[in-house]
């Protein structure tokens, strides 16, 4: 992607995000949020993060690759366990990076 | 004289928002580092923090850029992810509806998860002054978060330019997604949405420009909605 295209993309996403933020306090200030939109919003974040995580770990060049002989999937597994046990974002990132460096030495 | 209570509200907003910067700053830095690793020019990465000003979406954009995604999939994914800001907008509406339009236009720009969290507490407390000046508090909280986000982005860009790629600090982005995902998976419908979206991302991996991600997320949303309906029927 060229720099100009990326700038256009960022302006587009920024404008859209601003519209979302202004929507209910400006554009539709006298209306309440429809129930379906409320329900939809709750599932967007889990669906997005799950798709991006799965794709980031196991998709390379348009193909599904379970590269279990490389450190990243195992470091991610450590991160999942730490996230599940501690429910702490920074501890998860720290443990995942530490596991990555450790597994890089071992593999 | 007239401006003193306003300044006091603004500064109180700044003060109450500042502890949250400790939690926000690492993400600003991770974003800056990952943006450089994805080949985004530093000036544009910094500008993005001002025009998008939404951490999760900015991380998604750089992660997808690094994976070679195209314009449309990135726009759709980040546009969808940011939709939750409509919820914050709706929650703040009752408190700011009476303000002049220029105030609402300004407050909309600083309406983020973290500013919302602080400002809504102030709005739920009883006001002390005779005139309602709580929008100055909201502005102070929003401004503080904005400044912290810009500075931590700059710090990430400076730091990211000096560290070698062998450190693989870009891996902090998927780790962030794993951490946030784990926090979000409290209810059945959300779990179904995440599971289906995750499997979908693998099933549609071959689609060009990473459009498979968009398809996977939409399928996940459908699974979430279907689970909600099924649970309601079972009750």
GROMACS .gro file of N, CA and C in nm, chain B residues 67-218:
model
  456
  174UNK      N    1   0.047  -0.790   0.755
  174UNK     CA    2   0.010  -0.917   0.693
  174UNK      C    3  -0.023  -0.898   0.545
  175UNK      N    4  -0.011  -0.776   0.494
  175UNK     CA    5  -0.034  -0.753   0.352
  175UNK      C    6  -0.180  -0.738   0.313
  176UNK      N    7  -0.264  -0.697   0.409
  176UNK     CA    8  -0.406  -0.682   0.378
  176UNK      C    9  -0.430  -0.560   0.290
  177UNK      N   10  -0.541  -0.561   0.219
  177UNK     CA   11  -0.575  -0.451   0.129
  177UNK      C   12  -0.659  -0.344   0.197
  178UNK      N   13  -0.688  -0.238   0.121
  178UNK     CA   14  -0.760  -0.120   0.170
  178UNK      C   15  -0.897  -0.157   0.228
  179UNK      N   16  -0.977  -0.230   0.147
  179UNK     CA   17  -1.117  -0.258   0.185
  179UNK      C   18  -1.126  -0.345   0.311
  180UNK      N   19  -1.050  -0.457   0.319
  180UNK     CA   20  -1.060  -0.537   0.442
  180UNK      C   21  -1.018  -0.460   0.567
  181UNK      N   22  -0.913  -0.376   0.556
  181UNK     CA   23  -0.869  -0.300   0.674
  181UNK      C   24  -0.976  -0.199   0.714
  182UNK      N   25  -1.032  -0.130   0.614
  182UNK     CA   26  -1.136  -0.030   0.643
  182UNK      C   27  -1.257  -0.097   0.707
  183UNK      N   28  -1.299  -0.213   0.654
  183UNK     CA   29  -1.417  -0.281   0.708
  183UNK      C   30  -1.391  -0.331   0.850
  184UNK      N   31  -1.274  -0.395   0.873
  184UNK     CA   32  -1.246  -0.451   1.004
  184UNK      C   33  -1.236  -0.342   1.110
  185UNK      N   34  -1.158  -0.236   1.082
  185UNK     CA   35  -1.142  -0.132   1.183
  185UNK      C   36  -1.270  -0.050   1.197
  186UNK      N   37  -1.342  -0.033   1.087
  186UNK     CA   38  -1.470   0.038   1.094
  186UNK      C   39  -1.571  -0.036   1.179
  187UNK      N   40  -1.568  -0.169   1.170
  187UNK     CA   41  -1.658  -0.254   1.249
  187UNK      C   42  -1.616  -0.254   1.396
  188UNK      N   43  -1.486  -0.266   1.419
  188UNK     CA   44  -1.434  -0.273   1.556
  188UNK      C   45  -1.466  -0.145   1.634
  189UNK      N   46  -1.460  -0.031   1.563
  189UNK     CA   47  -1.484   0.097   1.631
  189UNK      C   48  -1.632   0.127   1.655
  190UNK      N   49  -1.719   0.044   1.600
  190UNK     CA   50  -1.863   0.067   1.613
  190UNK      C   51  -1.907   0.078   1.759
  191UNK      N   52  -1.829   0.016   1.849
  191UNK     CA   53  -1.866   0.021   1.992
  191UNK      C   54  -1.869   0.164   2.048
  192UNK      N   55  -1.801   0.258   1.976
  192UNK     CA   56  -1.804   0.396   2.025
  192UNK      C   57  -1.945   0.454   2.021
  193UNK      N   58  -2.032   0.396   1.938
  193UNK     CA   59  -2.172   0.440   1.937
  193UNK      C   60  -2.235   0.414   2.074
  194UNK      N   61  -2.191   0.305   2.140
  194UNK     CA   62  -2.243   0.274   2.274
  194UNK      C   63  -2.204   0.381   2.374
  195UNK      N   64  -2.077   0.424   2.371
  195UNK     CA   65  -2.032   0.528   2.464
  195UNK      C   66  -2.106   0.658   2.435
  196UNK      N   67  -2.122   0.685   2.303
  196UNK     CA   68  -2.192   0.805   2.262
  196UNK      C   69  -2.335   0.805   2.319
  197UNK      N   70  -2.400   0.688   2.310
  197UNK     CA   71  -2.537   0.677   2.361
  197UNK      C   72  -2.541   0.696   2.512
  198UNK      N   73  -2.439   0.641   2.583
  198UNK     CA   74  -2.438   0.653   2.729
  198UNK      C   75  -2.413   0.795   2.775
  199UNK      N   76  -2.334   0.872   2.698
  199UNK     CA   77  -2.305   1.010   2.738
  199UNK      C   78  -2.416   1.106   2.695
  200UNK      N   79  -2.502   1.061   2.604
  200UNK     CA   80  -2.600   1.152   2.543
  200UNK      C   81  -2.681   1.229   2.647
  201UNK      N   82  -2.731   1.157   2.749
  201UNK     CA   83  -2.819   1.225   2.846
  201UNK      C   84  -2.746   1.335   2.922
  202UNK      N   85  -2.612   1.326   2.934
  202UNK     CA   86  -2.537   1.426   3.010
  202UNK      C   87  -2.495   1.546   2.927
  203UNK      N   88  -2.479   1.529   2.797
  203UNK     CA   89  -2.424   1.638   2.715
  203UNK      C   90  -2.524   1.692   2.612
  204UNK      N   91  -2.645   1.634   2.611
  204UNK     CA   92  -2.744   1.670   2.510
  204UNK      C   93  -2.776   1.820   2.510
  205UNK      N   94  -2.775   1.881   2.629
  205UNK     CA   95  -2.816   2.021   2.643
  205UNK      C   96  -2.708   2.120   2.597
  206UNK      N   97  -2.584   2.070   2.577
  206UNK     CA   98  -2.473   2.161   2.545
  206UNK      C   99  -2.486   2.216   2.404
  207UNK      N  100  -2.425   2.336   2.379
  207UNK     CA  101  -2.423   2.388   2.242
  207UNK      C  102  -2.350   2.292   2.149
  208UNK      N  103  -2.384   2.300   2.021
  208UNK     CA  104  -2.328   2.205   1.926
  208UNK      C  105  -2.176   2.205   1.926
  209UNK      N  106  -2.111   2.323   1.936
  209UNK     CA  107  -1.964   2.326   1.929
  209UNK      C  108  -1.902   2.245   2.042
  210UNK      N  109  -1.968   2.241   2.157
  210UNK     CA  110  -1.920   2.159   2.268
  210UNK      C  111  -1.934   2.010   2.236
  211UNK      N  112  -2.047   1.975   2.178
  211UNK     CA  113  -2.069   1.832   2.148
  211UNK      C  114  -1.975   1.785   2.039
  212UNK      N  115  -1.947   1.874   1.941
  212UNK     CA  116  -1.851   1.839   1.836
  212UNK      C  117  -1.713   1.815   1.896
  213UNK      N  118  -1.678   1.898   1.995
  213UNK     CA  119  -1.546   1.885   2.058
  213UNK      C  120  -1.539   1.761   2.146
  214UNK      N  121  -1.642   1.739   2.227
  214UNK     CA  122  -1.641   1.624   2.319
  214UNK      C  123  -1.645   1.492   2.242
  215UNK      N  124  -1.710   1.492   2.126
  215UNK     CA  125  -1.714   1.369   2.045
  215UNK      C  126  -1.574   1.324   2.008
  216UNK      N  127  -1.485   1.421   1.983
  216UNK     CA  128  -1.349   1.386   1.942
  216UNK      C  129  -1.273   1.315   2.054
  217UNK      N  130  -1.301   1.350   2.180
  217UNK     CA  131  -1.225   1.289   2.291
  217UNK      C  132  -1.304   1.176   2.359
  218UNK      N  133  -1.413   1.133   2.296
  218UNK     CA  134  -1.495   1.026   2.356
  218UNK      C  135  -1.434   0.889   2.328
  219UNK      N  136  -1.348   0.844   2.419
  219UNK     CA  137  -1.284   0.713   2.407
  219UNK      C  138  -1.326   0.628   2.526
  220UNK      N  139  -1.290   0.498   2.522
  220UNK     CA  140  -1.323   0.408   2.633
  220UNK      C  141  -1.280   0.468   2.767
  221UNK      N  142  -1.153   0.513   2.771
  221UNK     CA  143  -1.093   0.552   2.899
  221UNK      C  144  -1.146   0.686   2.949
  222UNK      N  145  -1.170   0.782   2.857
  222UNK     CA  146  -1.224   0.911   2.899
  222UNK      C  147  -1.369   0.894   2.944
  223UNK      N  148  -1.441   0.809   2.872
  223UNK     CA  149  -1.580   0.779   2.907
  223UNK      C  150  -1.588   0.723   3.049
  224UNK      N  151  -1.498   0.627   3.079
  224UNK     CA  152  -1.500   0.559   3.208
  224UNK      C  153  -1.485   0.658   3.323
  225UNK      N  154  -1.398   0.759   3.305
  225UNK     CA  155  -1.374   0.857   3.411
  225UNK      C  156  -1.488   0.960   3.416
  226UNK      N  157  -1.526   1.010   3.297
  226UNK     CA  158  -1.625   1.118   3.292
  226UNK      C  159  -1.761   1.072   3.344
  227UNK      N  160  -1.798   0.947   3.313
  227UNK     CA  161  -1.931   0.900   3.351
  227UNK      C  162  -1.944   0.895   3.504
  228UNK      N  163  -1.832   0.870   3.575
  228UNK     CA  164  -1.835   0.869   3.722
  228UNK      C  165  -1.863   1.009   3.776
  229UNK      N  166  -1.802   1.109   3.711
  229UNK     CA  167  -1.825   1.249   3.754
  229UNK      C  168  -1.971   1.288   3.730
  230UNK      N  169  -2.026   1.242   3.619
  230UNK     CA  170  -2.164   1.278   3.588
  230UNK      C  171  -2.261   1.209   3.683
  231UNK      N  172  -2.221   1.095   3.738
  231UNK     CA  173  -2.311   1.024   3.830
  231UNK      C  174  -2.304   1.081   3.971
  232UNK      N  175  -2.195   1.159   3.999
  232UNK     CA  176  -2.189   1.229   4.128
  232UNK      C  177  -2.271   1.356   4.117
  233UNK      N  178  -2.319   1.404   4.231
  233UNK     CA  179  -2.397   1.529   4.227
  233UNK      C  180  -2.303   1.645   4.200
  234UNK      N  181  -2.350   1.741   4.122
  234UNK     CA  182  -2.265   1.858   4.093
  234UNK      C  183  -2.260   1.948   4.213
  235UNK      N  184  -2.144   2.013   4.233
  235UNK     CA  185  -2.125   2.100   4.349
  235UNK      C  186  -2.156   2.246   4.315
  236UNK      N  187  -2.114   2.291   4.197
  236UNK     CA  188  -2.136   2.431   4.161
  236UNK      C  189  -2.283   2.455   4.126
  237UNK      N  190  -2.321   2.581   4.127
  237UNK     CA  191  -2.459   2.613   4.091
  237UNK      C  192  -2.483   2.590   3.942
  238UNK      N  193  -2.384   2.633   3.860
  238UNK     CA  194  -2.393   2.604   3.716
  238UNK      C  195  -2.327   2.470   3.688
  239UNK      N  196  -2.383   2.397   3.592
  239UNK     CA  197  -2.327   2.266   3.558
  239UNK      C  198  -2.203   2.284   3.469
  240UNK      N  199  -2.086   2.255   3.525
  240UNK     CA  200  -1.961   2.272   3.450
  240UNK      C  201  -1.893   2.139   3.424
  241UNK      N  202  -1.970   2.033   3.435
  241UNK     CA  203  -1.906   1.901   3.427
  241UNK      C  204  -1.850   1.869   3.290
  242UNK      N  205  -1.899   1.941   3.186
  242UNK     CA  206  -1.839   1.918   3.054
  242UNK      C  207  -1.693   1.962   3.050
  243UNK      N  208  -1.655   2.058   3.136
  243UNK     CA  209  -1.513   2.095   3.144
  243UNK      C  210  -1.432   1.981   3.203
  244UNK      N  211  -1.491   1.910   3.297
  244UNK     CA  212  -1.425   1.792   3.355
  244UNK      C  213  -1.405   1.685   3.247
  245UNK      N  214  -1.507   1.658   3.170
  245UNK     CA  215  -1.503   1.562   3.059
  245UNK      C  216  -1.392   1.601   2.962
  246UNK      N  217  -1.387   1.731   2.929
  246UNK     CA  218  -1.285   1.779   2.836
  246UNK      C  219  -1.145   1.759   2.893
  247UNK      N  220  -1.130   1.785   3.023
  247UNK     CA  221  -1.000   1.767   3.087
  247UNK      C  222  -0.956   1.622   3.082
  248UNK      N  223  -1.049   1.530   3.112
  248UNK     CA  224  -1.018   1.388   3.108
  248UNK      C  225  -0.982   1.345   2.965
  249UNK      N  226  -1.063   1.389   2.869
  249UNK     CA  227  -1.038   1.353   2.729
  249UNK      C  228  -0.908   1.410   2.677
  250UNK      N  229  -0.879   1.535   2.713
  250UNK     CA  230  -0.755   1.598   2.668
  250UNK      C  231  -0.633   1.525   2.725
  251UNK      N  232  -0.641   1.487   2.853
  251UNK     CA  233  -0.529   1.417   2.916
  251UNK      C  234  -0.501   1.285   2.846
  252UNK      N  235  -0.607   1.211   2.816
  252UNK     CA  236  -0.589   1.085   2.747
  252UNK      C  237  -0.531   1.107   2.607
  253UNK      N  238  -0.582   1.209   2.540
  253UNK     CA  239  -0.534   1.242   2.405
  253UNK      C  240  -0.384   1.272   2.407
  254UNK      N  241  -0.344   1.359   2.502
  254UNK     CA  242  -0.203   1.396   2.511
  254UNK      C  243  -0.117   1.274   2.544
  255UNK      N  244  -0.166   1.191   2.637
  255UNK     CA  245  -0.091   1.070   2.674
  255UNK      C  246  -0.076   0.975   2.557
  256UNK      N  247  -0.182   0.964   2.476
  256UNK     CA  248  -0.178   0.874   2.360
  256UNK      C  249  -0.077   0.924   2.256
  257UNK      N  250  -0.076   1.058   2.232
  257UNK     CA  251   0.018   1.114   2.136
  257UNK      C  252   0.162   1.094   2.184
  258UNK      N  253   0.186   1.121   2.313
  258UNK     CA  254   0.322   1.111   2.366
  258UNK      C  255   0.371   0.967   2.367
  259UNK      N  256   0.282   0.872   2.403
  259UNK     CA  257   0.329   0.733   2.407
  259UNK      C  258   0.350   0.678   2.266
  260UNK      N  259   0.269   0.727   2.169
  260UNK     CA  260   0.296   0.690   2.030
  260UNK      C  261   0.434   0.740   1.988
  261UNK      N  262   0.464   0.867   2.020
  261UNK     CA  263   0.594   0.925   1.986
  261UNK      C  264   0.707   0.846   2.051
  262UNK      N  265   0.686   0.807   2.179
  262UNK     CA  266   0.789   0.729   2.249
  262UNK      C  267   0.811   0.594   2.179
  263UNK      N  268   0.702   0.529   2.138
  263UNK     CA  269   0.714   0.401   2.066
  263UNK      C  270   0.787   0.418   1.934
  264UNK      N  271   0.759   0.528   1.864
  264UNK     CA  272   0.825   0.552   1.735
  264UNK      C  273   0.975   0.577   1.755
  265UNK      N  274   1.010   0.654   1.859
  265UNK     CA  275   1.153   0.681   1.887
  265UNK      C  276   1.224   0.553   1.928
  266UNK      N  277   1.160   0.479   2.019
  266UNK     CA  278   1.217   0.356   2.071
  266UNK      C  279   1.226   0.250   1.960
  267UNK      N  280   1.116   0.240   1.882
  267UNK     CA  281   1.109   0.139   1.776
  267UNK      C  282   1.216   0.159   1.670
  268UNK      N  283   1.258   0.285   1.650
  268UNK     CA  284   1.358   0.311   1.547
  268UNK      C  285   1.497   0.264   1.589
  269UNK      N  286   1.517   0.243   1.721
  269UNK     CA  287   1.651   0.209   1.768
  269UNK      C  288   1.670   0.061   1.797
  270UNK      N  289   1.556  -0.015   1.810
  270UNK     CA  290   1.574  -0.155   1.847
  270UNK      C  291   1.575  -0.244   1.724
  271UNK      N  292   1.658  -0.348   1.725
  271UNK     CA  293   1.668  -0.436   1.608
  271UNK      C  294   1.542  -0.522   1.592
  272UNK      N  295   1.505  -0.559   1.467
  272UNK     CA  296   1.385  -0.640   1.445
  272UNK      C  297   1.393  -0.778   1.510
  273UNK      N  298   1.516  -0.825   1.543
  273UNK     CA  299   1.529  -0.958   1.605
  273UNK      C  300   1.457  -0.964   1.740
  274UNK      N  301   1.430  -0.850   1.799
  274UNK     CA  302   1.361  -0.850   1.929
  274UNK      C  303   1.214  -0.887   1.913
  275UNK      N  304   1.166  -0.881   1.788
  275UNK     CA  305   1.029  -0.921   1.754
  275UNK      C  306   0.924  -0.856   1.844
  276UNK      N  307   0.941  -0.725   1.871
  276UNK     CA  308   0.845  -0.656   1.957
  276UNK      C  309   0.707  -0.645   1.891
  277UNK      N  310   0.700  -0.666   1.758
  277UNK     CA  311   0.569  -0.664   1.691
  277UNK      C  312   0.481  -0.779   1.741
  278UNK      N  313   0.542  -0.881   1.803
  278UNK     CA  314   0.464  -0.992   1.858
  278UNK      C  315   0.376  -0.945   1.974
  279UNK      N  316   0.408  -0.829   2.029
  279UNK     CA  317   0.325  -0.774   2.138
  279UNK      C  318   0.183  -0.744   2.090
  280UNK      N  319   0.164  -0.722   1.960
  280UNK     CA  320   0.029  -0.692   1.908
  280UNK      C  321  -0.064  -0.813   1.919
  281UNK      N  322  -0.028  -0.931   1.862
  281UNK     CA  323  -0.116  -1.047   1.885
  281UNK      C  324  -0.129  -1.083   2.033
  282UNK      N  325  -0.024  -1.060   2.112
  282UNK     CA  326  -0.035  -1.088   2.256
  282UNK      C  327  -0.140  -0.997   2.320
  283UNK      N  328  -0.145  -0.871   2.274
  283UNK     CA  329  -0.247  -0.778   2.324
  283UNK      C  330  -0.386  -0.828   2.290
  284UNK      N  331  -0.402  -0.878   2.166
  284UNK     CA  332  -0.532  -0.930   2.125
  284UNK      C  333  -0.572  -1.051   2.209
  285UNK      N  334  -0.474  -1.138   2.239
  285UNK     CA  335  -0.503  -1.256   2.323
  285UNK      C  336  -0.550  -1.212   2.461
  286UNK      N  337  -0.481  -1.112   2.518
  286UNK     CA  338  -0.516  -1.065   2.653
  286UNK      C  339  -0.656  -1.004   2.654
  287UNK      N  340  -0.685  -0.918   2.557
  287UNK     CA  341  -0.816  -0.852   2.553
  287UNK      C  342  -0.927  -0.954   2.527
  288UNK      N  343  -0.897  -1.050   2.439
  288UNK     CA  344  -0.994  -1.154   2.406
  288UNK      C  345  -1.033  -1.235   2.531
  289UNK      N  346  -0.931  -1.272   2.609
  289UNK     CA  347  -0.957  -1.351   2.730
  289UNK      C  348  -1.047  -1.274   2.827
  290UNK      N  349  -1.023  -1.142   2.838
  290UNK     CA  350  -1.107  -1.060   2.927
  290UNK      C  351  -1.251  -1.053   2.879
  291UNK      N  352  -1.268  -1.060   2.745
  291UNK     CA  353  -1.401  -1.039   2.687
  291UNK      C  354  -1.488  -1.165   2.688
  292UNK      N  355  -1.423  -1.282   2.707
  292UNK     CA  356  -1.498  -1.408   2.691
  292UNK      C  357  -1.570  -1.450   2.818
  293UNK      N  358  -1.665  -1.370   2.863
  293UNK     CA  359  -1.735  -1.404   2.985
  293UNK      C  360  -1.868  -1.475   2.959
  294UNK      N  361  -1.930  -1.444   2.847
  294UNK     CA  362  -2.062  -1.502   2.823
  294UNK      C  363  -2.061  -1.594   2.701
  295UNK      N  364  -2.160  -1.682   2.698
  295UNK     CA  365  -2.167  -1.786   2.596
  295UNK      C  366  -2.169  -1.730   2.454
  296UNK      N  367  -2.250  -1.626   2.433
  296UNK     CA  368  -2.264  -1.572   2.298
  296UNK      C  369  -2.131  -1.515   2.248
  297UNK      N  370  -2.059  -1.446   2.338
  297UNK     CA  371  -1.928  -1.391   2.301
  297UNK      C  372  -1.829  -1.502   2.269
  298UNK      N  373  -1.836  -1.610   2.346
  298UNK     CA  374  -1.747  -1.725   2.322
  298UNK      C  375  -1.776  -1.788   2.187
  299UNK      N  376  -1.904  -1.801   2.154
  299UNK     CA  377  -1.942  -1.857   2.024
  299UNK      C  378  -1.893  -1.767   1.911
  300UNK      N  379  -1.911  -1.635   1.928
  300UNK     CA  380  -1.866  -1.540   1.825
  300UNK      C  381  -1.716  -1.553   1.802
  301UNK      N  382  -1.640  -1.562   1.912
  301UNK     CA  383  -1.494  -1.570   1.902
  301UNK      C  384  -1.450  -1.703   1.838
  302UNK      N  385  -1.512  -1.812   1.880
  302UNK     CA  386  -1.474  -1.944   1.827
  302UNK      C  387  -1.498  -1.952   1.677
  303UNK      N  388  -1.617  -1.910   1.636
  303UNK     CA  389  -1.651  -1.917   1.494
  303UNK      C  390  -1.564  -1.822   1.412
  304UNK      N  391  -1.539  -1.701   1.465
  304UNK     CA  392  -1.455  -1.606   1.393
  304UNK      C  393  -1.311  -1.658   1.381
  305UNK      N  394  -1.261  -1.720   1.488
  305UNK     CA  395  -1.125  -1.774   1.485
  305UNK      C  396  -1.110  -1.886   1.383
  306UNK      N  397  -1.207  -1.979   1.384
  306UNK     CA  398  -1.204  -2.089   1.287
  306UNK      C  399  -1.226  -2.035   1.146
  307UNK      N  400  -1.314  -1.936   1.134
  307UNK     CA  401  -1.341  -1.876   1.004
  307UNK      C  402  -1.217  -1.812   0.943
  308UNK      N  403  -1.135  -1.749   1.030
  308UNK     CA  404  -1.013  -1.685   0.980
  308UNK      C  405  -0.921  -1.788   0.915
  309UNK      N  406  -0.922  -1.912   0.968
  309UNK     CA  407  -0.840  -2.018   0.908
  309UNK      C  408  -0.908  -2.073   0.782
  310UNK      N  409  -1.040  -2.091   0.788
  310UNK     CA  410  -1.114  -2.148   0.675
  310UNK      C  411  -1.107  -2.058   0.552
  311UNK      N  412  -1.108  -1.925   0.574
  311UNK     CA  413  -1.108  -1.830   0.463
  311UNK      C  414  -0.969  -1.771   0.437
  312UNK      N  415  -0.866  -1.839   0.485
  312UNK     CA  416  -0.730  -1.784   0.474
  312UNK      C  417  -0.690  -1.756   0.330
  313UNK      N  418  -0.745  -1.832   0.236
  313UNK     CA  419  -0.701  -1.821   0.096
  313UNK      C  420  -0.762  -1.701   0.024
  314UNK      N  421  -0.864  -1.637   0.082
  314UNK     CA  422  -0.925  -1.521   0.016
  314UNK      C  423  -0.822  -1.408   0.003
  315UNK      N  424  -0.824  -1.337  -0.111
  315UNK     CA  425  -0.723  -1.234  -0.133
  315UNK      C  426  -0.742  -1.112  -0.043
  316UNK      N  427  -0.635  -1.035  -0.028
  316UNK     CA  428  -0.633  -0.908   0.048
  316UNK      C  429  -0.680  -0.925   0.191
  317UNK      N  430  -0.672  -1.046   0.244
  317UNK     CA  431  -0.717  -1.072   0.382
  317UNK      C  432  -0.866  -1.047   0.399
  318UNK      N  433  -0.943  -1.056   0.290
  318UNK     CA  434  -1.089  -1.042   0.301
  318UNK      C  435  -1.148  -1.152   0.388
  319UNK      N  436  -1.074  -1.263   0.401
  319UNK     CA  437  -1.119  -1.373   0.485
  319UNK      C  438  -1.143  -1.330   0.629
  320UNK      N  439  -1.064  -1.230   0.675
  320UNK     CA  440  -1.082  -1.180   0.811
  320UNK      C  441  -1.220  -1.117   0.828
  321UNK      N  442  -1.259  -1.038   0.727
  321UNK     CA  443  -1.391  -0.972   0.733
  321UNK      C  444  -1.501  -1.077   0.733
  322UNK      N  445  -1.488  -1.177   0.644
  322UNK     CA  446  -1.587  -1.284   0.637
  322UNK      C  447  -1.594  -1.358   0.770
  323UNK      N  448  -1.477  -1.383   0.832
  323UNK     CA  449  -1.472  -1.456   0.958
  323UNK      C  450  -1.541  -1.378   1.070
  324UNK      N  451  -1.515  -1.246   1.074
  324UNK     CA  452  -1.576  -1.162   1.178
  324UNK      C  453  -1.728  -1.158   1.162
  325UNK      N  454  -1.775  -1.143   1.037
  325UNK     CA  455  -1.919  -1.139   1.012
  325UNK      C  456  -1.985  -1.271   1.052
   0.00000   0.00000   0.00000
